[in-house]
PDB file of C-alpha atoms (C1' of nucleotides) in Angstrom:
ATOM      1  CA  UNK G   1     -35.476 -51.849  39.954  1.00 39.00           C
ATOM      2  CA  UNK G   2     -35.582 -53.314  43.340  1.00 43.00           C
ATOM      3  CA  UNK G   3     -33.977 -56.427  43.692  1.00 48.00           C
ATOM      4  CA  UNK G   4     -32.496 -56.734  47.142  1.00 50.00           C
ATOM      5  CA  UNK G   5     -31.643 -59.985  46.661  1.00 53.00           C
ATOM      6  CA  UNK G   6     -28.969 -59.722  44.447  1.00 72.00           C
ATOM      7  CA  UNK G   7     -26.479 -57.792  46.792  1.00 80.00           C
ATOM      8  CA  UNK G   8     -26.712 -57.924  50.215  1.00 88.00           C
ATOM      9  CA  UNK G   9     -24.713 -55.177  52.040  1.00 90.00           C
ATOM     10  CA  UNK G  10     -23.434 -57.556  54.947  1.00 91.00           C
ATOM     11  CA  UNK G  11     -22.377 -60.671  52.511  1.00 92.00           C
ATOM     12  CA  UNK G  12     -20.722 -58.086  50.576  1.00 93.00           C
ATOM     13  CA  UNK G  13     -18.979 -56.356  53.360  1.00 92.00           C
ATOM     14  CA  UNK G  14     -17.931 -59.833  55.070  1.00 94.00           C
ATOM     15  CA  UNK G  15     -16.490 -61.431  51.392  1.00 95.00           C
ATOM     16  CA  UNK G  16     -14.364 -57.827  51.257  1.00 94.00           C
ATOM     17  CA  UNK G  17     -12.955 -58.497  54.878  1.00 93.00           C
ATOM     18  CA  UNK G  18     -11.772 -61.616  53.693  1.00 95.00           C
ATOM     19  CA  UNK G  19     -10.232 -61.120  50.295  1.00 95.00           C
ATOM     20  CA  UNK G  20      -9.906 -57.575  50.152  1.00 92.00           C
ATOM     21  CA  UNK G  21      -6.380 -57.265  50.868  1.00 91.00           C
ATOM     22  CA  UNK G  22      -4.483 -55.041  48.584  1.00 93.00           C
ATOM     23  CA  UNK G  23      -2.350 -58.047  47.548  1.00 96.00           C
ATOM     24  CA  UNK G  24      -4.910 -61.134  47.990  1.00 97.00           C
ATOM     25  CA  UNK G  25      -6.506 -61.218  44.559  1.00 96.00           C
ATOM     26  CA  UNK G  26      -3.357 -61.142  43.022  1.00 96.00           C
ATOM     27  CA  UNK G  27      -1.832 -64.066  44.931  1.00 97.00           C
ATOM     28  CA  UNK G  28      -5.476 -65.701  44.349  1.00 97.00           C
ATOM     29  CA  UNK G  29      -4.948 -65.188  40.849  1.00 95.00           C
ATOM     30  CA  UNK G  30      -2.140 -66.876  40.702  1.00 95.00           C
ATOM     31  CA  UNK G  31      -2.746 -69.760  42.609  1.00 96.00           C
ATOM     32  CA  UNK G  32      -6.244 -70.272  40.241  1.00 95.00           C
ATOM     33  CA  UNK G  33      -3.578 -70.318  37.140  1.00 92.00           C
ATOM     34  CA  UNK G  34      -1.546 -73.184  38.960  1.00 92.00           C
ATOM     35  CA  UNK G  35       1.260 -71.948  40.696  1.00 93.00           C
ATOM     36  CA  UNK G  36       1.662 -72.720  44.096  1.00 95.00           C
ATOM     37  CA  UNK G  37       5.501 -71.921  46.134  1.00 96.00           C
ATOM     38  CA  UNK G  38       6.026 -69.230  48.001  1.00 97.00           C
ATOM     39  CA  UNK G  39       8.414 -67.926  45.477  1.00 95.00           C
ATOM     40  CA  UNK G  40       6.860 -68.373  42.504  1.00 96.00           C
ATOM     41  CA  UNK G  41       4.098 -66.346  43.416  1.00 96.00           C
ATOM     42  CA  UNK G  42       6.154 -63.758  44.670  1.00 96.00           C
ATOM     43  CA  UNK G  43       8.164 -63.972  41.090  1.00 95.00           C
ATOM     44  CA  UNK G  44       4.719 -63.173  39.579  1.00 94.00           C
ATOM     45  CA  UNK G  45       3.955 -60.466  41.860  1.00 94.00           C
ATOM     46  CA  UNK G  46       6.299 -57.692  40.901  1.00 88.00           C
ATOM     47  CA  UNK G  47       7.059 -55.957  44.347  1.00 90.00           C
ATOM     48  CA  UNK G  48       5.329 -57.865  46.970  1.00 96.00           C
ATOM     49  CA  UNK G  49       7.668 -58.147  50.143  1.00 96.00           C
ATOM     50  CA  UNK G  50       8.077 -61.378  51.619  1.00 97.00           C
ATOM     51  CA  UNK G  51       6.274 -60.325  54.609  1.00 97.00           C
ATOM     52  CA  UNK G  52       2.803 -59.417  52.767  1.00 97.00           C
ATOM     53  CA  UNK G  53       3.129 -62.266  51.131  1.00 98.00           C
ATOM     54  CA  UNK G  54       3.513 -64.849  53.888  1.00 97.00           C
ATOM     55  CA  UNK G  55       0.637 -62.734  56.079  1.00 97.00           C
ATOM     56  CA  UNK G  56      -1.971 -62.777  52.942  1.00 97.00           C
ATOM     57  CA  UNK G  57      -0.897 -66.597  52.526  1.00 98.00           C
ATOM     58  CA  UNK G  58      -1.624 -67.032  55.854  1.00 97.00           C
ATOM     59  CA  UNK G  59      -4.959 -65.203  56.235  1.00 96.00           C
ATOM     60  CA  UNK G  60      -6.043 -67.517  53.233  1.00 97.00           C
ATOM     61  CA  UNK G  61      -5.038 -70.411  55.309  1.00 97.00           C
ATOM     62  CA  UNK G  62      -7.189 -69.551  58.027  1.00 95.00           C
ATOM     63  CA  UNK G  63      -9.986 -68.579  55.930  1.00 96.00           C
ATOM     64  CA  UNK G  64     -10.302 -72.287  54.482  1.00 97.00           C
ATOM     65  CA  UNK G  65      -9.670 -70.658  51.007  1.00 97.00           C
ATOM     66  CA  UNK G  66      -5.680 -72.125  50.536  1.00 98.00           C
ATOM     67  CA  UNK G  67      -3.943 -75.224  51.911  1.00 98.00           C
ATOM     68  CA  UNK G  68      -0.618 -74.893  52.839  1.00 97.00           C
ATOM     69  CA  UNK G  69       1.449 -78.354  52.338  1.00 96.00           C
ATOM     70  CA  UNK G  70       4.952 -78.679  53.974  1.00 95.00           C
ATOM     71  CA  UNK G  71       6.918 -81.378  51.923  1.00 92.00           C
ATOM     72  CA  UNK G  72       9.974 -81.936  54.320  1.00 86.00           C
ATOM     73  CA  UNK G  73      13.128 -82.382  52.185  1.00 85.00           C
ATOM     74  CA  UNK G  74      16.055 -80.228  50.976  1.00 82.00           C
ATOM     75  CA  UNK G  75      15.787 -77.675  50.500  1.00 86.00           C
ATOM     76  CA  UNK G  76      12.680 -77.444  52.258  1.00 88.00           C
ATOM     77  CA  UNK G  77       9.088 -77.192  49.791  1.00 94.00           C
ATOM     78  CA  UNK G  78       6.031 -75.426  50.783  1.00 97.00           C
ATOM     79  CA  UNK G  79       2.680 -76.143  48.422  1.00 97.00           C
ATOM     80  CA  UNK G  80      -0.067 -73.583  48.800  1.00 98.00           C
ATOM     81  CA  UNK G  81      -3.497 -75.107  46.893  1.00 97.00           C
ATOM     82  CA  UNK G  82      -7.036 -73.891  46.216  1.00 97.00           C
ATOM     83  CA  UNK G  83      -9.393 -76.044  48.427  1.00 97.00           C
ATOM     84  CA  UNK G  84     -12.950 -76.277  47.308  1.00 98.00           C
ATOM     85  CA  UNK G  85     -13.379 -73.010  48.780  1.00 98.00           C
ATOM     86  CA  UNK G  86     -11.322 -71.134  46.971  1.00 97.00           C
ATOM     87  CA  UNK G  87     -11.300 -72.749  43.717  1.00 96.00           C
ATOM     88  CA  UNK G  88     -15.179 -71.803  44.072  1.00 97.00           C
ATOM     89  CA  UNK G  89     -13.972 -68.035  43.597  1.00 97.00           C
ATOM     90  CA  UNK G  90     -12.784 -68.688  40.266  1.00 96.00           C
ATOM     91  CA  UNK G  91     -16.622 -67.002  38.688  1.00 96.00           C
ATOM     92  CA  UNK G  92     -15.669 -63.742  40.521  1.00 96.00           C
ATOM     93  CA  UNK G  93     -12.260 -63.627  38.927  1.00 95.00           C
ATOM     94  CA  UNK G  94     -14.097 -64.049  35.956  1.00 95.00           C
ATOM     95  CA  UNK G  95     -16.976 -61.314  36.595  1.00 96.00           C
ATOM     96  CA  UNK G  96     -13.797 -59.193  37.447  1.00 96.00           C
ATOM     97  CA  UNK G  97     -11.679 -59.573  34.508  1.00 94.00           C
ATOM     98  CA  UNK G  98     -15.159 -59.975  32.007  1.00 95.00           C
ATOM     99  CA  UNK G  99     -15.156 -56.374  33.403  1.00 96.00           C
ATOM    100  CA  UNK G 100     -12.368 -54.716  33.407  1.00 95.00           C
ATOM    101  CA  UNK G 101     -11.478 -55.939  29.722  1.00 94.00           C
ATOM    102  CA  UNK G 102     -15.044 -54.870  28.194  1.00 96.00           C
ATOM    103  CA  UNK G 103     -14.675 -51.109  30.003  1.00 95.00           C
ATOM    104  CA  UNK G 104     -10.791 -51.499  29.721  1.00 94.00           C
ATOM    105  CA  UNK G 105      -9.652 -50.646  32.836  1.00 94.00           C
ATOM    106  CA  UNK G 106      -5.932 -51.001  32.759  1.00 88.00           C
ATOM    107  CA  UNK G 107      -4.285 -48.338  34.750  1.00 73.00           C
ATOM    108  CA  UNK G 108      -4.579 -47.099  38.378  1.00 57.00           C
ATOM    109  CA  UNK G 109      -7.497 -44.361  38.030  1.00 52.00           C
ATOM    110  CA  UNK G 110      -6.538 -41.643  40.161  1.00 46.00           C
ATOM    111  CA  UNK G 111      -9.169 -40.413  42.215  1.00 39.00           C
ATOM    112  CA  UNK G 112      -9.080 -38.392  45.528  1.00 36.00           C
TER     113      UNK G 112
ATOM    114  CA  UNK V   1       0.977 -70.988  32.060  1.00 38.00           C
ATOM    115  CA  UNK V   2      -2.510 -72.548  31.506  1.00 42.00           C
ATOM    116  CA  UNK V   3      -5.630 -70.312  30.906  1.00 48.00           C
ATOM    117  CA  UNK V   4      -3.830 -67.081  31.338  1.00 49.00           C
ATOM    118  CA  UNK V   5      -7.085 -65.312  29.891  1.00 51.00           C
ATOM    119  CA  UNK V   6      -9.441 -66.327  33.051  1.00 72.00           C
ATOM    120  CA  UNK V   7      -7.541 -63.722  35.309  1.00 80.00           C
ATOM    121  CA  UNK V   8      -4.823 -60.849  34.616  1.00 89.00           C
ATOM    122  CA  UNK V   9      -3.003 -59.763  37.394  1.00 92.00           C
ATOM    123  CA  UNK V  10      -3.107 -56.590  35.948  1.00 92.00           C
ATOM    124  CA  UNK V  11      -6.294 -56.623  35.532  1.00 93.00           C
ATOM    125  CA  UNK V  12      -7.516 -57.604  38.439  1.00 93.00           C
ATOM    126  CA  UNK V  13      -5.451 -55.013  40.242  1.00 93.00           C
ATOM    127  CA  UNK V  14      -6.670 -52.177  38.151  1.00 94.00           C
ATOM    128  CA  UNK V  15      -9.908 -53.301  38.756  1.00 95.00           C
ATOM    129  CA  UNK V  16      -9.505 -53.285  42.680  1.00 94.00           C
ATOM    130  CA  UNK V  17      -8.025 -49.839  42.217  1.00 92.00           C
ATOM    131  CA  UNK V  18     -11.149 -48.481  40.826  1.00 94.00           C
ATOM    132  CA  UNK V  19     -13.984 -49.914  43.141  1.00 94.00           C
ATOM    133  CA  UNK V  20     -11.649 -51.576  46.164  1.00 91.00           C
ATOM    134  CA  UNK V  21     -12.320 -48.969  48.689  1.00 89.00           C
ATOM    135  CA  UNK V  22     -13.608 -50.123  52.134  1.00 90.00           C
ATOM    136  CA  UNK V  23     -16.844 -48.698  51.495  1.00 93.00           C
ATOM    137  CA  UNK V  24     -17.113 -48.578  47.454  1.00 95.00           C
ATOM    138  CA  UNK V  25     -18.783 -52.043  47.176  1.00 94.00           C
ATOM    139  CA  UNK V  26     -21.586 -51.680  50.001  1.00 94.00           C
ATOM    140  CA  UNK V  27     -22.234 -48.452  48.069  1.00 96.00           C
ATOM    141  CA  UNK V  28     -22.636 -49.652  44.626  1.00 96.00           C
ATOM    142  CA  UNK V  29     -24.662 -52.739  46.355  1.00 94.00           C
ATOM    143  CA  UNK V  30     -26.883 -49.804  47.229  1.00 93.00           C
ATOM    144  CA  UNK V  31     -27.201 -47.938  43.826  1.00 95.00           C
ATOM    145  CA  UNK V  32     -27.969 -51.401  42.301  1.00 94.00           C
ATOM    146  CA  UNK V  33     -31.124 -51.994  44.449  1.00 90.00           C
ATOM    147  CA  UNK V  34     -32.138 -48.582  43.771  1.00 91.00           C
ATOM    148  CA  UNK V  35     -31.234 -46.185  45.661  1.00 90.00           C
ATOM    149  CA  UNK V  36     -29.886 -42.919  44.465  1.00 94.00           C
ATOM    150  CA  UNK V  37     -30.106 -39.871  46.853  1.00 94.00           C
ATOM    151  CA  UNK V  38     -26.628 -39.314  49.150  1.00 94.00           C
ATOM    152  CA  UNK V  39     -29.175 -39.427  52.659  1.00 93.00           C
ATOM    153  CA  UNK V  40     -30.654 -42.210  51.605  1.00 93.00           C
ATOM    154  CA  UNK V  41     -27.112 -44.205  50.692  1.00 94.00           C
ATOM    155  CA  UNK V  42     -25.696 -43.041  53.873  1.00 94.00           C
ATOM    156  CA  UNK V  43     -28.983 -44.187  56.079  1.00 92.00           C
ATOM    157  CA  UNK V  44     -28.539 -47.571  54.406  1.00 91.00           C
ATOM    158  CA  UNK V  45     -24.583 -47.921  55.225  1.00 91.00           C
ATOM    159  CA  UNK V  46     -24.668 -47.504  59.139  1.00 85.00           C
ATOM    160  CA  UNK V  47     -21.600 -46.014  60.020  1.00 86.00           C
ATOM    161  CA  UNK V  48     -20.016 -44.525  56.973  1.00 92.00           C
ATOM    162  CA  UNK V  49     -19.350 -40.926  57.211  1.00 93.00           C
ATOM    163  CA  UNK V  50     -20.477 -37.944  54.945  1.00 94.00           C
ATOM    164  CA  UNK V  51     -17.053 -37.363  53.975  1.00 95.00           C
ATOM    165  CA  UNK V  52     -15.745 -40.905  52.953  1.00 95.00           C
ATOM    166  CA  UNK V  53     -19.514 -41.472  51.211  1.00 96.00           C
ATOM    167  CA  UNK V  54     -18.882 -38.344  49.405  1.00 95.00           C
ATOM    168  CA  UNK V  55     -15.009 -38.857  48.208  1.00 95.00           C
ATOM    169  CA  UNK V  56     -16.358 -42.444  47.321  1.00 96.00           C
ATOM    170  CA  UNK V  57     -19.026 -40.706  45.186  1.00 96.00           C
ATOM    171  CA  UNK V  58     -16.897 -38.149  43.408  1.00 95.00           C
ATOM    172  CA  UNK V  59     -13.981 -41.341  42.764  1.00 94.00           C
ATOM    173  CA  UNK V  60     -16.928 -43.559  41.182  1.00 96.00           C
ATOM    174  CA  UNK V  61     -18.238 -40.552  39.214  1.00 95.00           C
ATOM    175  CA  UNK V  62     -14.764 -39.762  37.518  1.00 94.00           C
ATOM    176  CA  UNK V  63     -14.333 -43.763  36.838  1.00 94.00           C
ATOM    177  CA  UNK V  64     -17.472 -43.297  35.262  1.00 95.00           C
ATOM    178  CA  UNK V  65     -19.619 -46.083  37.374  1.00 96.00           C
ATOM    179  CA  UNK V  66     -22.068 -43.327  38.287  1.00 96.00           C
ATOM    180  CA  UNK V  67     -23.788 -40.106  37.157  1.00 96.00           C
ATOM    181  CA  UNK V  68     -23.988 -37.439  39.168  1.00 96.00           C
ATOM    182  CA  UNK V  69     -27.427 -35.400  38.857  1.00 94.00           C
ATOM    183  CA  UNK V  70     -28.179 -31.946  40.636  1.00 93.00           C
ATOM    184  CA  UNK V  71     -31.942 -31.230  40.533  1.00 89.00           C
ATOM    185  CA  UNK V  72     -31.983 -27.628  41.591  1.00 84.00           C
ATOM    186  CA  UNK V  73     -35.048 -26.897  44.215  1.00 82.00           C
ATOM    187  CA  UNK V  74     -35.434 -26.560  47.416  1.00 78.00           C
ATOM    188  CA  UNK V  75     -33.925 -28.254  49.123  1.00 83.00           C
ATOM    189  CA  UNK V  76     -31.338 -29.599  47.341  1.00 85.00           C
ATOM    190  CA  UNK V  77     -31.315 -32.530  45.708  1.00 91.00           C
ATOM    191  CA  UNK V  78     -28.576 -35.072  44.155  1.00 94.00           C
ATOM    192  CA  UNK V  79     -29.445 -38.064  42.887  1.00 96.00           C
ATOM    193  CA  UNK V  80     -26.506 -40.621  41.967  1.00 97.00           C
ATOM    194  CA  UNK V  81     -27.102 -42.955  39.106  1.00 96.00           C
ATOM    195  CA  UNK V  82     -25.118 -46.109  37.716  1.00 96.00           C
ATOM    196  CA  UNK V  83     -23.931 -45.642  33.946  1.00 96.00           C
ATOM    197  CA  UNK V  84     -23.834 -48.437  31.762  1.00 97.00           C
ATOM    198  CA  UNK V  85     -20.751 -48.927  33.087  1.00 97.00           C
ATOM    199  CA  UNK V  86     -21.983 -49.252  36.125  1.00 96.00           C
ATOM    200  CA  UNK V  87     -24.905 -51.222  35.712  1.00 96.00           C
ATOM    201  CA  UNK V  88     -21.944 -53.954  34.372  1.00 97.00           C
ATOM    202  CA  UNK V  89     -21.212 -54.472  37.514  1.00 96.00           C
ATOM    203  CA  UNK V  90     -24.068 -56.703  38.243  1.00 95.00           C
ATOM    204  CA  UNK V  91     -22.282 -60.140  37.620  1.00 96.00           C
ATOM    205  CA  UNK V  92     -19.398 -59.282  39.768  1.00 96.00           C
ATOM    206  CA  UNK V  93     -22.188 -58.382  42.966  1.00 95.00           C
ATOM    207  CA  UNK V  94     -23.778 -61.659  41.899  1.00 95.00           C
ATOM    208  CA  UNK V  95     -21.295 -63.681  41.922  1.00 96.00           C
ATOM    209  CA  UNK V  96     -19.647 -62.187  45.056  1.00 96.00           C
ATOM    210  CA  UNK V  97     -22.967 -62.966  46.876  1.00 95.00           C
ATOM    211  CA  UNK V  98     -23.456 -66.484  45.164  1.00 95.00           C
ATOM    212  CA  UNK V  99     -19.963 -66.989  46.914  1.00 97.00           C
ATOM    213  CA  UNK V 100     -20.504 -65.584  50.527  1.00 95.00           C
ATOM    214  CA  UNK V 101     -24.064 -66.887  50.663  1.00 94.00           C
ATOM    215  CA  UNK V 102     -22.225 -70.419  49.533  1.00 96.00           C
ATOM    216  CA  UNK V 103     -19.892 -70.662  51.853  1.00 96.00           C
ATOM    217  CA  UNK V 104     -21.788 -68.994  54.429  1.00 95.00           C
ATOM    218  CA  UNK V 105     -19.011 -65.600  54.810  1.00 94.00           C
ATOM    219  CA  UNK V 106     -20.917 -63.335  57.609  1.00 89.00           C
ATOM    220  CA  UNK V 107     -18.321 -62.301  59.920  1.00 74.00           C
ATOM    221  CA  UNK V 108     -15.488 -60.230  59.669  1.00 58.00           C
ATOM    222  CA  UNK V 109     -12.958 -63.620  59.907  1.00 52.00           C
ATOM    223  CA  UNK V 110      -9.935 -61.799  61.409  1.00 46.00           C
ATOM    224  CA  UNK V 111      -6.955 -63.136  60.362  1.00 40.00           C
ATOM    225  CA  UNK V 112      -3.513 -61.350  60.936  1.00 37.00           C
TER     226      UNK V 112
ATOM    227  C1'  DC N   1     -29.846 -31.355  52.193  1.00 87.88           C
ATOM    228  C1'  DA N   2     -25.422 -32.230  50.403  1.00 87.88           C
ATOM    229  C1'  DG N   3     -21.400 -31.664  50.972  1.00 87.88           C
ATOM    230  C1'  DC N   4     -16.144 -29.669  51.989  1.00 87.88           C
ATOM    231  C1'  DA N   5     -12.105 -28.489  55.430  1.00 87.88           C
ATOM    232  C1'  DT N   6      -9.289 -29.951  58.991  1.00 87.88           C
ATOM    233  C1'  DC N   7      -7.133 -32.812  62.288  1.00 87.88           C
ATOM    234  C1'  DC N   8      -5.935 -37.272  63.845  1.00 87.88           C
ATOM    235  C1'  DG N   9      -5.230 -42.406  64.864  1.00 87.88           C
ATOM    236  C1'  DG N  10      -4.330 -46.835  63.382  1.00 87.88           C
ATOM    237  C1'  DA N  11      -4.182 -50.321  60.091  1.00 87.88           C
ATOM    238  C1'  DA N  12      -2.030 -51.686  56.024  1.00 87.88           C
ATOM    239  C1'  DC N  13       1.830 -51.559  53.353  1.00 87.88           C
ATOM    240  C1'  DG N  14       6.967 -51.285  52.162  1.00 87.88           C
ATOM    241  C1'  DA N  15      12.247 -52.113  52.681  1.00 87.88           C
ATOM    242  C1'  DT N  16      15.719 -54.445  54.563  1.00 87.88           C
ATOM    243  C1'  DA N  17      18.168 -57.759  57.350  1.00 87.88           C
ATOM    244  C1'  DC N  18      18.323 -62.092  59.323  1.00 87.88           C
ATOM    245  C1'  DT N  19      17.126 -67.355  60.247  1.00 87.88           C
ATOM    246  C1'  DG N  20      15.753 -72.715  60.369  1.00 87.88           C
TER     247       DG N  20
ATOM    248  C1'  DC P   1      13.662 -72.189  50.166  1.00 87.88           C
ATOM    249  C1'  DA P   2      10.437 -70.128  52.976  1.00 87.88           C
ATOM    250  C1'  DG P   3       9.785 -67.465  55.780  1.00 87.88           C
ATOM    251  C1'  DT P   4      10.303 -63.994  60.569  1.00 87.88           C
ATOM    252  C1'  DA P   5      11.825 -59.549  62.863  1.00 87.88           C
ATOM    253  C1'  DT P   6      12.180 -54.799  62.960  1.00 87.88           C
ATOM    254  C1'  DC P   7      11.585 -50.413  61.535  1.00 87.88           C
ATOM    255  C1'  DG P   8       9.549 -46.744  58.919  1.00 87.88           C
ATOM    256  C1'  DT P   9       5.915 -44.758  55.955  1.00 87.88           C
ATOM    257  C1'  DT P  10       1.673 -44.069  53.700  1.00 87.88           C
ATOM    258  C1'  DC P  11      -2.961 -43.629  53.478  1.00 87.88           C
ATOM    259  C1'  DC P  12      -7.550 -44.876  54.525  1.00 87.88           C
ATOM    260  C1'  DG P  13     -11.048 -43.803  57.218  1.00 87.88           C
ATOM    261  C1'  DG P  14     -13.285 -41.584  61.739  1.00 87.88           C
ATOM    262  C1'  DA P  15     -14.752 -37.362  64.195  1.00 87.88           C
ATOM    263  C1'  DT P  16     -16.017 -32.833  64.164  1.00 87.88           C
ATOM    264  C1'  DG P  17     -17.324 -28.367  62.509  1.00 87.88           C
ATOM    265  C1'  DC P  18     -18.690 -25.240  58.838  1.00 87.88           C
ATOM    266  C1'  DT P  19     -20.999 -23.703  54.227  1.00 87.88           C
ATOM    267  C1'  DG P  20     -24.391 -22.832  50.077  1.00 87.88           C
TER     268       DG P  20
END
DNA sequence: CAGCATCCGGAACGATACTG
DNA sequence: CAGTATCGTTCCGGATGCTG
């Protein structure tokens, strides 16, 4: 059963740093379906504050995973977009939601 | 709303609330390759703590990702095994790695 | 060996008000 | 519209010590 290959600790520790954020898959999911202003994601995020929002975008940004387009006119436009890099994710969202509909996991498991 | 079915926020959320913890992924990576008994986990995650390996342990064991065995002798032994359930989680590890190894993720990028 | 109890710090998160 | 500023809170996780 040893396959070390598959998983290594470190990769899987680094990838967690980047997009673990309590918020970021759910912007990243959101941005894979198409949307892409500041407040439409935050329409689709049911109680995100403005402030998590704009720091996750952010991180993203500086991860290479989102571009963030300023389109100067009135009122002013914003355009967050998947580059390469984070279009690439789009498998793991897939792994993840492949897994959470076969074992249906819908609701907040309570543990600890 | 194009291909709504690839990722549910919902989903994806409730997934994260089951195996998002800081150290619930490096653990699992562990338990995939093999390993099984709580010393062993812990010598393999350098720096984790009895008590957050343990609460991780007991939260994956009432999700039902692992099985928790007590072999009574002397001395005691515990050996932690991955359901089905678990064992499911393979894609999402591979495709987690097949991303980081991709696109090279190795540090902790610190954004914010 | 395999944990649990307790205390504690700091990061992450949340709510609200305000601005270019 | 797309954020920032400020404040307050929660909770994860670290350190240490003790038990069957």
């Amino acid at each position: 059963m040893e396959q070390a290959g598959i998983c290594q600790i470190s990769t899987v520790e680094a990838v967690m740093n980047v997009i673990g954020g309590k918020w970021t898959f759910p912007i990243l999911c959101n941005l894979l379906r198409g949307d892409s202003r500041f407040t439409e994601i935050q329409h689709h995020l049911d109680g995100i504050s403005p402030k998590m929002l704009s720091r996750r975008l952010l991180e993203l940004t500086e991860n290479g995973i989102i571009t963030r387009n300023v389109i100067p006119e009135l009122p002013p436009r914003v355009e967050y977009r998947l580059t390469a890099k984070g279009k690439d994710l789009r498998p793991l969202f897939q792994a993840i939601g492949t897994w959470g509909t076969t074992w249906n996991i819908t609701e907040t498991s309570t543990a600890q």
